[in-house]
Amino acid sequence: MIRLFGGRIFKTGISVFITAFLCQLFTWPPTFAVITALVTIEPTAKESIRKAPARFQASSIAASFAVLFTFIFSDSSLAYALTAVFTLMVCTKLKLEDGLLVAALTGMAMISIVQEAYMATLLMRLGGTTLGLLISTCVNIFILPPNYLLKISKTSTQLMNRMENILVYVTNNIKQGNSSRNEIKQVIAKIEEEIAHYQQLIQYQKDEWRFHKFSRKDVFYLRQKERHLNILKQAFIHLFQLVNLSLKELTPSPYLMRLLQDTILHLKQPSKQPNEEDYFHLRTQYTLNDNHLKIEENMLAIQQLIMQYQMNEEKLRKLNERIINVENTSI
């Protein structure tokens, strides 16, 4: 089944519909309330509540400047320019950056419709903005609360795949003596972006649980995924060091190549555990220089971290099996 839109888009549509309906019921112009509802749906309920005061204050400032400069300069280009400049300047000075977008839209849209009864127009527009903020916040709290656990799991899997890509790159680099780093730069940038996204998703999920019920299973799952994040961060530190080491002129060592190949195999097949006796036998046959020793140190650390990651994955798998068995027994 094709998913045409996500929950956030759906909630935005509901928020706009309810806001417009109430404005028509109260015979208020819906434009400003709808604009506010349209741009204020956030990833979490906590974010909506946190940003609401700044958005209301910024909108009030923008509306006031719009009325003031329209009164002085009428509906002119100067009124638009001064409203924009003073709104941005005052909101930035007051640290209301979270409300800048809705404030700018409110201020610009007001100028063309302010003709007379300036104070009444100002109060009505602020009432609409307040209504839009309230509706969007309530919709974000009570309708389709987001569950980020699936996205967290997908991001974790993607990062493990990136780890394999880097290990393959390092292996090829050592084999071929290739000193170009261009092909790996994009992968490293993507990894840093995904780690930040992973951390953000975990925080989003914690924020959501402040407003919605959650199960012990979900808490356990999130804790394991937090451990995964810490493990992955440490692993990528070692991986980036390996990338730098592989760019140096190195004599390929069968021992190090075996370490790299076994680690890649272990990522694909967790049941394939490295054979320490083979490692010891190979290591004693070759002399390792300083760079070789650094590569060995990083590779052994990565292997340990991968084993920790896979042990946590096994805990999650067993937990899911127990839950499925309990559910089957209760049916």
mmCIF file of C-alpha atoms in Angstrom:
data_model
loop_
_atom_site.group_PDB
_atom_site.id
_atom_site.type_symbol
_atom_site.label_atom_id
_atom_site.label_comp_id
_atom_site.label_asym_id
_atom_site.label_seq_id
_atom_site.Cartn_x
_atom_site.Cartn_y
_atom_site.Cartn_z
ATOM 1 C CA MET A 1 0.000 0.000 0.000
ATOM 2 C CA ILE A 2 1.379 3.402 -1.041
ATOM 3 C CA ARG A 3 1.563 5.949 1.766
ATOM 4 C CA LEU A 4 0.590 9.295 0.273
ATOM 5 C CA PHE A 5 1.334 11.432 3.328
ATOM 6 C CA GLY A 6 2.520 11.146 6.906
ATOM 7 C CA GLY A 7 0.847 11.859 10.212
ATOM 8 C CA ARG A 8 2.235 15.382 10.453
ATOM 9 C CA ILE A 9 0.682 16.407 7.111
ATOM 10 C CA PHE A 10 -2.629 14.828 8.133
ATOM 11 C CA LYS A 11 -2.580 16.673 11.474
ATOM 12 C CA THR A 12 -1.832 19.944 9.685
ATOM 13 C CA GLY A 13 -4.919 19.415 7.513
ATOM 14 C CA ILE A 14 -7.089 18.705 10.562
ATOM 15 C CA SER A 15 -5.699 21.742 12.363
ATOM 16 C CA VAL A 16 -6.422 24.033 9.397
ATOM 17 C CA PHE A 17 -9.936 22.610 8.967
ATOM 18 C CA ILE A 18 -10.922 23.050 12.639
ATOM 19 C CA THR A 19 -9.406 26.542 12.768
ATOM 20 C CA ALA A 20 -11.200 27.702 9.624
ATOM 21 C CA PHE A 21 -14.485 26.157 10.797
ATOM 22 C CA LEU A 22 -14.348 27.947 14.186
ATOM 23 C CA CYS A 23 -13.413 31.262 12.560
ATOM 24 C CA GLN A 24 -16.430 31.014 10.251
ATOM 25 C CA LEU A 25 -18.580 30.085 13.256
ATOM 26 C CA PHE A 26 -17.416 33.223 15.098
ATOM 27 C CA THR A 27 -17.595 35.294 11.863
ATOM 28 C CA TRP A 28 -13.861 36.039 12.115
ATOM 29 C CA PRO A 29 -11.666 36.335 9.006
ATOM 30 C CA PRO A 30 -9.957 32.917 8.898
ATOM 31 C CA THR A 31 -6.791 33.927 7.011
ATOM 32 C CA PHE A 32 -4.487 34.689 9.955
ATOM 33 C CA ALA A 33 -5.725 31.859 12.128
ATOM 34 C CA VAL A 34 -5.272 29.384 9.261
ATOM 35 C CA ILE A 35 -1.760 30.693 8.483
ATOM 36 C CA THR A 36 -0.811 30.178 12.121
ATOM 37 C CA ALA A 37 -2.308 26.672 12.251
ATOM 38 C CA LEU A 38 -0.579 25.788 8.986
ATOM 39 C CA VAL A 39 2.976 26.553 10.107
ATOM 40 C CA THR A 40 2.903 25.599 13.798
ATOM 41 C CA ILE A 41 2.514 21.797 13.803
ATOM 42 C CA GLU A 42 5.702 20.408 15.376
ATOM 43 C CA PRO A 43 7.280 16.919 15.525
ATOM 44 C CA THR A 44 6.296 16.598 19.208
ATOM 45 C CA ALA A 45 3.663 18.006 21.544
ATOM 46 C CA LYS A 46 6.406 19.382 23.793
ATOM 47 C CA GLU A 47 7.805 21.473 20.927
ATOM 48 C CA SER A 48 4.351 22.906 20.157
ATOM 49 C CA ILE A 49 3.837 23.943 23.781
ATOM 50 C CA ARG A 50 7.377 25.307 24.147
ATOM 51 C CA LYS A 51 7.186 27.466 21.021
ATOM 52 C CA ALA A 52 3.591 28.722 21.452
ATOM 53 C CA PRO A 53 4.421 31.704 23.749
ATOM 54 C CA ALA A 54 7.212 32.929 21.425
ATOM 55 C CA ARG A 55 4.919 32.614 18.406
ATOM 56 C CA PHE A 56 2.120 34.548 20.066
ATOM 57 C CA GLN A 57 4.463 37.342 21.167
ATOM 58 C CA ALA A 58 6.139 37.550 17.758
ATOM 59 C CA SER A 59 2.767 37.637 15.981
ATOM 60 C CA SER A 60 1.567 40.391 18.308
ATOM 61 C CA ILE A 61 4.665 42.454 17.532
ATOM 62 C CA ALA A 62 4.277 41.936 13.777
ATOM 63 C CA ALA A 63 0.566 42.795 13.837
ATOM 64 C CA SER A 64 1.221 45.944 15.864
ATOM 65 C CA PHE A 65 3.904 47.144 13.456
ATOM 66 C CA ALA A 66 1.647 46.345 10.501
ATOM 67 C CA VAL A 67 -1.165 48.489 11.951
ATOM 68 C CA LEU A 68 1.220 51.308 12.930
ATOM 69 C CA PHE A 69 2.978 51.609 9.567
ATOM 70 C CA THR A 70 -0.242 51.171 7.599
ATOM 71 C CA PHE A 71 -1.750 54.016 9.617
ATOM 72 C CA ILE A 72 1.262 56.251 8.814
ATOM 73 C CA PHE A 73 2.091 55.221 5.237
ATOM 74 C CA SER A 74 -1.119 53.526 4.109
ATOM 75 C CA ASP A 75 -0.855 50.406 1.917
ATOM 76 C CA SER A 76 2.541 51.229 0.438
ATOM 77 C CA SER A 77 5.807 49.472 -0.246
ATOM 78 C CA LEU A 78 7.374 51.463 2.597
ATOM 79 C CA ALA A 79 4.828 50.042 5.051
ATOM 80 C CA TYR A 80 5.731 46.484 3.992
ATOM 81 C CA ALA A 81 9.465 47.143 4.272
ATOM 82 C CA LEU A 82 9.305 48.842 7.677
ATOM 83 C CA THR A 83 6.992 46.170 9.078
ATOM 84 C CA ALA A 84 9.354 43.426 7.966
ATOM 85 C CA VAL A 85 12.505 45.159 9.226
ATOM 86 C CA PHE A 86 11.141 46.174 12.617
ATOM 87 C CA THR A 87 9.463 42.791 13.178
ATOM 88 C CA LEU A 88 12.673 40.889 12.464
ATOM 89 C CA MET A 89 14.789 43.320 14.486
ATOM 90 C CA VAL A 90 12.585 43.314 17.610
ATOM 91 C CA CYS A 91 11.865 39.557 17.546
ATOM 92 C CA THR A 92 15.555 38.759 17.184
ATOM 93 C CA LYS A 93 16.433 41.170 19.997
ATOM 94 C CA LEU A 94 13.821 39.529 22.252
ATOM 95 C CA LYS A 95 14.998 36.024 21.232
ATOM 96 C CA LEU A 96 11.668 35.103 19.657
ATOM 97 C CA GLU A 97 13.222 33.283 16.687
ATOM 98 C CA ASP A 98 10.748 30.399 17.044
ATOM 99 C CA GLY A 99 7.944 32.788 16.107
ATOM 100 C CA LEU A 100 9.640 34.635 13.228
ATOM 101 C CA LEU A 101 7.945 32.702 10.409
ATOM 102 C CA VAL A 102 4.378 33.097 11.635
ATOM 103 C CA ALA A 103 5.117 36.703 12.651
ATOM 104 C CA ALA A 104 6.430 37.639 9.205
ATOM 105 C CA LEU A 105 3.445 36.013 7.468
ATOM 106 C CA THR A 106 1.016 37.724 9.827
ATOM 107 C CA GLY A 107 2.598 41.165 9.410
ATOM 108 C CA MET A 108 2.780 41.019 5.611
ATOM 109 C CA ALA A 109 -0.755 39.690 5.231
ATOM 110 C CA MET A 110 -2.262 42.331 7.536
ATOM 111 C CA ILE A 111 -1.075 45.424 5.685
ATOM 112 C CA SER A 112 -3.319 45.001 2.639
ATOM 113 C CA ILE A 113 -6.507 44.558 4.715
ATOM 114 C CA VAL A 114 -6.117 47.234 7.396
ATOM 115 C CA GLN A 115 -8.329 50.108 6.264
ATOM 116 C CA GLU A 116 -9.990 51.562 9.342
ATOM 117 C CA ALA A 117 -10.862 50.643 12.952
ATOM 118 C CA TYR A 118 -7.189 49.904 13.502
ATOM 119 C CA MET A 119 -7.442 48.718 17.109
ATOM 120 C CA ALA A 120 -10.424 46.454 16.414
ATOM 121 C CA THR A 121 -8.601 44.976 13.423
ATOM 122 C CA LEU A 122 -5.502 44.375 15.521
ATOM 123 C CA LEU A 123 -7.425 42.605 18.298
ATOM 124 C CA MET A 124 -9.375 40.478 15.831
ATOM 125 C CA ARG A 125 -6.222 39.359 14.033
ATOM 126 C CA LEU A 126 -4.515 38.532 17.332
ATOM 127 C CA GLY A 127 -7.595 36.550 18.329
ATOM 128 C CA GLY A 128 -7.328 34.550 15.116
ATOM 129 C CA THR A 129 -3.630 33.933 15.671
ATOM 130 C CA THR A 130 -4.286 32.764 19.231
ATOM 131 C CA LEU A 131 -7.015 30.422 18.007
ATOM 132 C CA GLY A 132 -4.680 28.946 15.383
ATOM 133 C CA LEU A 133 -1.963 28.359 17.989
ATOM 134 C CA LEU A 134 -4.376 26.700 20.415
ATOM 135 C CA ILE A 135 -5.907 24.426 17.781
ATOM 136 C CA SER A 136 -2.557 23.332 16.327
ATOM 137 C CA THR A 137 -1.171 22.598 19.825
ATOM 138 C CA CYS A 138 -4.246 20.575 20.846
ATOM 139 C CA VAL A 139 -4.218 18.639 17.581
ATOM 140 C CA ASN A 140 -0.520 17.868 18.075
ATOM 141 C CA ILE A 141 -1.174 16.563 21.588
ATOM 142 C CA PHE A 142 -4.380 14.558 21.116
ATOM 143 C CA ILE A 143 -4.514 13.396 17.485
ATOM 144 C CA LEU A 144 -2.190 10.711 16.076
ATOM 145 C CA PRO A 145 0.638 11.004 18.626
ATOM 146 C CA PRO A 146 3.826 10.066 16.745
ATOM 147 C CA ASN A 147 5.757 6.893 17.471
ATOM 148 C CA TYR A 148 9.421 7.268 16.550
ATOM 149 C CA LEU A 149 10.533 3.758 17.534
ATOM 150 C CA LEU A 150 10.289 2.383 13.987
ATOM 151 C CA LYS A 151 12.315 5.295 12.579
ATOM 152 C CA ILE A 152 14.903 4.789 15.329
ATOM 153 C CA SER A 153 15.219 1.123 14.383
ATOM 154 C CA LYS A 154 15.608 1.936 10.669
ATOM 155 C CA THR A 155 18.266 4.574 11.383
ATOM 156 C CA SER A 156 20.191 2.095 13.540
ATOM 157 C CA THR A 157 20.168 -0.451 10.693
ATOM 158 C CA GLN A 158 21.291 2.187 8.184
ATOM 159 C CA LEU A 159 24.253 3.086 10.385
ATOM 160 C CA MET A 160 25.321 -0.551 10.607
ATOM 161 C CA ASN A 161 25.243 -0.698 6.799
ATOM 162 C CA ARG A 162 27.393 2.443 6.653
ATOM 163 C CA MET A 163 29.874 0.740 8.952
ATOM 164 C CA GLU A 164 30.186 -2.139 6.500
ATOM 165 C CA ASN A 165 30.721 0.323 3.620
ATOM 166 C CA ILE A 166 33.590 2.010 5.447
ATOM 167 C CA LEU A 167 35.244 -1.297 6.341
ATOM 168 C CA VAL A 168 35.087 -2.375 2.686
ATOM 169 C CA TYR A 169 36.603 0.987 1.706
ATOM 170 C CA VAL A 170 39.443 0.598 4.224
ATOM 171 C CA THR A 171 40.119 -2.961 3.032
ATOM 172 C CA ASN A 172 40.315 -1.869 -0.608
ATOM 173 C CA ASN A 173 42.460 1.108 0.310
ATOM 174 C CA ILE A 174 45.041 -1.049 2.077
ATOM 175 C CA LYS A 175 45.050 -3.647 -0.701
ATOM 176 C CA GLN A 176 45.368 -1.218 -3.596
ATOM 177 C CA GLY A 177 47.324 1.563 -1.904
ATOM 178 C CA ASN A 178 44.717 4.097 -2.970
ATOM 179 C CA SER A 179 45.289 7.440 -1.227
ATOM 180 C CA SER A 180 42.134 9.209 -2.441
ATOM 181 C CA ARG A 181 39.591 10.137 0.188
ATOM 182 C CA ASN A 182 37.011 11.791 -2.084
ATOM 183 C CA GLU A 183 34.749 8.761 -2.354
ATOM 184 C CA ILE A 184 34.466 8.361 1.422
ATOM 185 C CA LYS A 185 33.794 12.007 2.313
ATOM 186 C CA GLN A 186 30.108 11.817 1.409
ATOM 187 C CA VAL A 187 29.676 8.608 3.402
ATOM 188 C CA ILE A 188 31.279 10.174 6.494
ATOM 189 C CA ALA A 189 29.104 13.299 6.172
ATOM 190 C CA LYS A 190 26.006 11.096 5.847
ATOM 191 C CA ILE A 191 26.998 9.094 8.935
ATOM 192 C CA GLU A 192 27.397 12.254 11.039
ATOM 193 C CA GLU A 193 23.999 13.454 9.824
ATOM 194 C CA GLU A 194 22.329 10.118 10.613
ATOM 195 C CA ILE A 195 23.859 9.934 14.096
ATOM 196 C CA ALA A 196 22.497 13.430 14.864
ATOM 197 C CA HIS A 197 19.112 12.373 13.454
ATOM 198 C CA TYR A 198 19.177 9.173 15.543
ATOM 199 C CA GLN A 199 19.829 11.204 18.707
ATOM 200 C CA GLN A 200 17.060 13.648 17.804
ATOM 201 C CA LEU A 201 14.529 10.839 17.249
ATOM 202 C CA ILE A 202 15.307 9.380 20.685
ATOM 203 C CA GLN A 203 14.726 12.776 22.279
ATOM 204 C CA TYR A 204 11.476 13.213 20.312
ATOM 205 C CA GLN A 205 10.208 9.872 21.632
ATOM 206 C CA LYS A 206 11.066 10.796 25.226
ATOM 207 C CA ASP A 207 9.256 14.115 24.794
ATOM 208 C CA GLU A 208 6.149 12.371 23.460
ATOM 209 C CA TRP A 209 6.000 10.071 26.473
ATOM 210 C CA ARG A 210 5.544 13.102 28.725
ATOM 211 C CA PHE A 211 2.059 13.484 27.238
ATOM 212 C CA HIS A 212 1.027 9.944 26.237
ATOM 213 C CA LYS A 213 0.915 6.457 27.730
ATOM 214 C CA PHE A 214 3.715 4.021 27.038
ATOM 215 C CA SER A 215 4.511 0.400 27.862
ATOM 216 C CA ARG A 216 7.443 -1.105 29.748
ATOM 217 C CA LYS A 217 8.389 -2.881 26.525
ATOM 218 C CA ASP A 218 8.726 0.464 24.728
ATOM 219 C CA VAL A 219 10.874 1.890 27.520
ATOM 220 C CA PHE A 220 13.158 -1.162 27.420
ATOM 221 C CA TYR A 221 13.343 -0.932 23.626
ATOM 222 C CA LEU A 222 14.302 2.752 23.705
ATOM 223 C CA ARG A 223 16.966 2.144 26.358
ATOM 224 C CA GLN A 224 18.522 -0.567 24.184
ATOM 225 C CA LYS A 225 18.474 1.772 21.193
ATOM 226 C CA GLU A 226 20.188 4.443 23.284
ATOM 227 C CA ARG A 227 22.890 1.881 24.069
ATOM 228 C CA HIS A 228 23.096 1.161 20.337
ATOM 229 C CA LEU A 229 23.641 4.846 19.688
ATOM 230 C CA ASN A 230 26.513 5.047 22.181
ATOM 231 C CA ILE A 231 28.075 1.883 20.736
ATOM 232 C CA LEU A 232 27.774 3.218 17.183
ATOM 233 C CA LYS A 233 29.324 6.552 18.147
ATOM 234 C CA GLN A 234 32.359 4.773 19.619
ATOM 235 C CA ALA A 235 32.606 2.417 16.632
ATOM 236 C CA PHE A 236 32.578 5.270 14.134
ATOM 237 C CA ILE A 237 35.338 7.092 16.026
ATOM 238 C CA HIS A 238 37.518 4.003 15.482
ATOM 239 C CA LEU A 239 36.326 3.684 11.886
ATOM 240 C CA PHE A 240 37.248 7.273 11.030
ATOM 241 C CA GLN A 241 40.697 6.646 12.512
ATOM 242 C CA LEU A 242 40.970 3.575 10.293
ATOM 243 C CA VAL A 243 40.091 5.656 7.240
ATOM 244 C CA ASN A 244 42.923 8.081 8.032
ATOM 245 C CA LEU A 245 45.371 5.239 8.645
ATOM 246 C CA SER A 246 44.409 3.493 5.396
ATOM 247 C CA LEU A 247 45.355 6.602 3.426
ATOM 248 C CA LYS A 248 48.974 6.206 4.455
ATOM 249 C CA GLU A 249 51.430 4.051 2.571
ATOM 250 C CA LEU A 250 51.042 0.624 4.154
ATOM 251 C CA THR A 251 52.410 -2.781 3.343
ATOM 252 C CA PRO A 252 49.362 -5.091 3.342
ATOM 253 C CA SER A 253 49.542 -7.531 6.240
ATOM 254 C CA PRO A 254 47.686 -10.895 5.955
ATOM 255 C CA TYR A 255 46.883 -10.613 9.657
ATOM 256 C CA LEU A 256 45.282 -7.180 9.305
ATOM 257 C CA MET A 257 43.444 -8.205 6.137
ATOM 258 C CA ARG A 258 42.049 -11.190 8.032
ATOM 259 C CA LEU A 259 40.907 -8.874 10.844
ATOM 260 C CA LEU A 260 39.115 -6.630 8.377
ATOM 261 C CA GLN A 261 37.495 -9.474 6.441
ATOM 262 C CA ASP A 262 36.306 -11.232 9.615
ATOM 263 C CA THR A 263 34.784 -8.013 10.931
ATOM 264 C CA ILE A 264 32.865 -7.463 7.678
ATOM 265 C CA LEU A 265 31.696 -11.108 7.764
ATOM 266 C CA HIS A 266 30.645 -10.734 11.405
ATOM 267 C CA LEU A 267 28.516 -7.724 10.489
ATOM 268 C CA LYS A 268 26.679 -9.776 7.862
ATOM 269 C CA GLN A 269 26.537 -13.021 9.869
ATOM 270 C CA PRO A 270 26.568 -12.430 13.653
ATOM 271 C CA SER A 271 26.918 -16.166 14.316
ATOM 272 C CA LYS A 272 30.380 -16.144 12.698
ATOM 273 C CA GLN A 273 32.657 -15.377 15.632
ATOM 274 C CA PRO A 274 36.336 -14.449 15.032
ATOM 275 C CA ASN A 275 38.833 -17.233 15.728
ATOM 276 C CA GLU A 276 41.364 -15.857 18.218
ATOM 277 C CA GLU A 277 43.757 -18.785 17.730
ATOM 278 C CA ASP A 278 44.010 -18.047 14.009
ATOM 279 C CA TYR A 279 44.679 -14.401 14.834
ATOM 280 C CA PHE A 280 47.483 -15.321 17.209
ATOM 281 C CA HIS A 281 49.055 -17.690 14.668
ATOM 282 C CA LEU A 282 48.957 -15.073 11.881
ATOM 283 C CA ARG A 283 50.195 -12.264 14.112
ATOM 284 C CA THR A 284 53.323 -14.118 15.136
ATOM 285 C CA GLN A 285 54.308 -14.674 11.505
ATOM 286 C CA TYR A 286 54.545 -10.998 10.534
ATOM 287 C CA THR A 287 56.268 -7.915 11.894
ATOM 288 C CA LEU A 288 53.865 -5.034 12.495
ATOM 289 C CA ASN A 289 54.939 -1.390 12.339
ATOM 290 C CA ASP A 290 53.323 1.467 14.300
ATOM 291 C CA ASN A 291 50.555 2.056 11.735
ATOM 292 C CA HIS A 292 49.802 -1.657 11.627
ATOM 293 C CA LEU A 293 49.494 -1.701 15.424
ATOM 294 C CA LYS A 294 47.117 1.278 15.359
ATOM 295 C CA ILE A 295 44.952 -0.464 12.767
ATOM 296 C CA GLU A 296 44.950 -3.611 14.902
ATOM 297 C CA GLU A 297 43.934 -1.634 18.001
ATOM 298 C CA ASN A 298 41.033 0.047 16.207
ATOM 299 C CA MET A 299 39.858 -3.158 14.534
ATOM 300 C CA LEU A 300 39.798 -5.145 17.775
ATOM 301 C CA ALA A 301 37.857 -2.298 19.454
ATOM 302 C CA ILE A 302 35.341 -2.298 16.589
ATOM 303 C CA GLN A 303 34.881 -6.064 16.862
ATOM 304 C CA GLN A 304 34.108 -5.748 20.576
ATOM 305 C CA LEU A 305 31.616 -2.948 19.928
ATOM 306 C CA ILE A 306 29.878 -4.941 17.187
ATOM 307 C CA MET A 307 29.518 -7.869 19.595
ATOM 308 C CA GLN A 308 27.953 -5.542 22.198
ATOM 309 C CA TYR A 309 25.545 -4.188 19.586
ATOM 310 C CA GLN A 310 24.507 -7.671 18.503
ATOM 311 C CA MET A 311 24.034 -8.814 22.125
ATOM 312 C CA ASN A 312 21.619 -5.910 22.639
ATOM 313 C CA GLU A 313 19.821 -6.866 19.416
ATOM 314 C CA GLU A 314 19.474 -10.408 20.730
ATOM 315 C CA LYS A 315 17.906 -9.087 23.948
ATOM 316 C CA LEU A 316 15.333 -7.189 21.903
ATOM 317 C CA ARG A 317 14.594 -10.266 19.790
ATOM 318 C CA LYS A 318 14.019 -12.429 22.880
ATOM 319 C CA LEU A 319 11.789 -9.773 24.407
ATOM 320 C CA ASN A 320 9.630 -9.707 21.274
ATOM 321 C CA GLU A 321 9.408 -13.508 21.318
ATOM 322 C CA ARG A 322 8.259 -13.506 24.949
ATOM 323 C CA ILE A 323 5.605 -10.888 24.220
ATOM 324 C CA ILE A 324 4.338 -12.833 21.201
ATOM 325 C CA ASN A 325 4.170 -16.046 23.293
ATOM 326 C CA VAL A 326 2.225 -14.257 26.051
ATOM 327 C CA GLU A 327 -0.203 -12.806 23.510
ATOM 328 C CA ASN A 328 -0.706 -16.212 21.864
ATOM 329 C CA THR A 329 -1.293 -17.850 25.257
ATOM 330 C CA SER A 330 -3.934 -15.235 26.207
ATOM 331 C CA ILE A 331 -5.928 -15.721 22.976
#
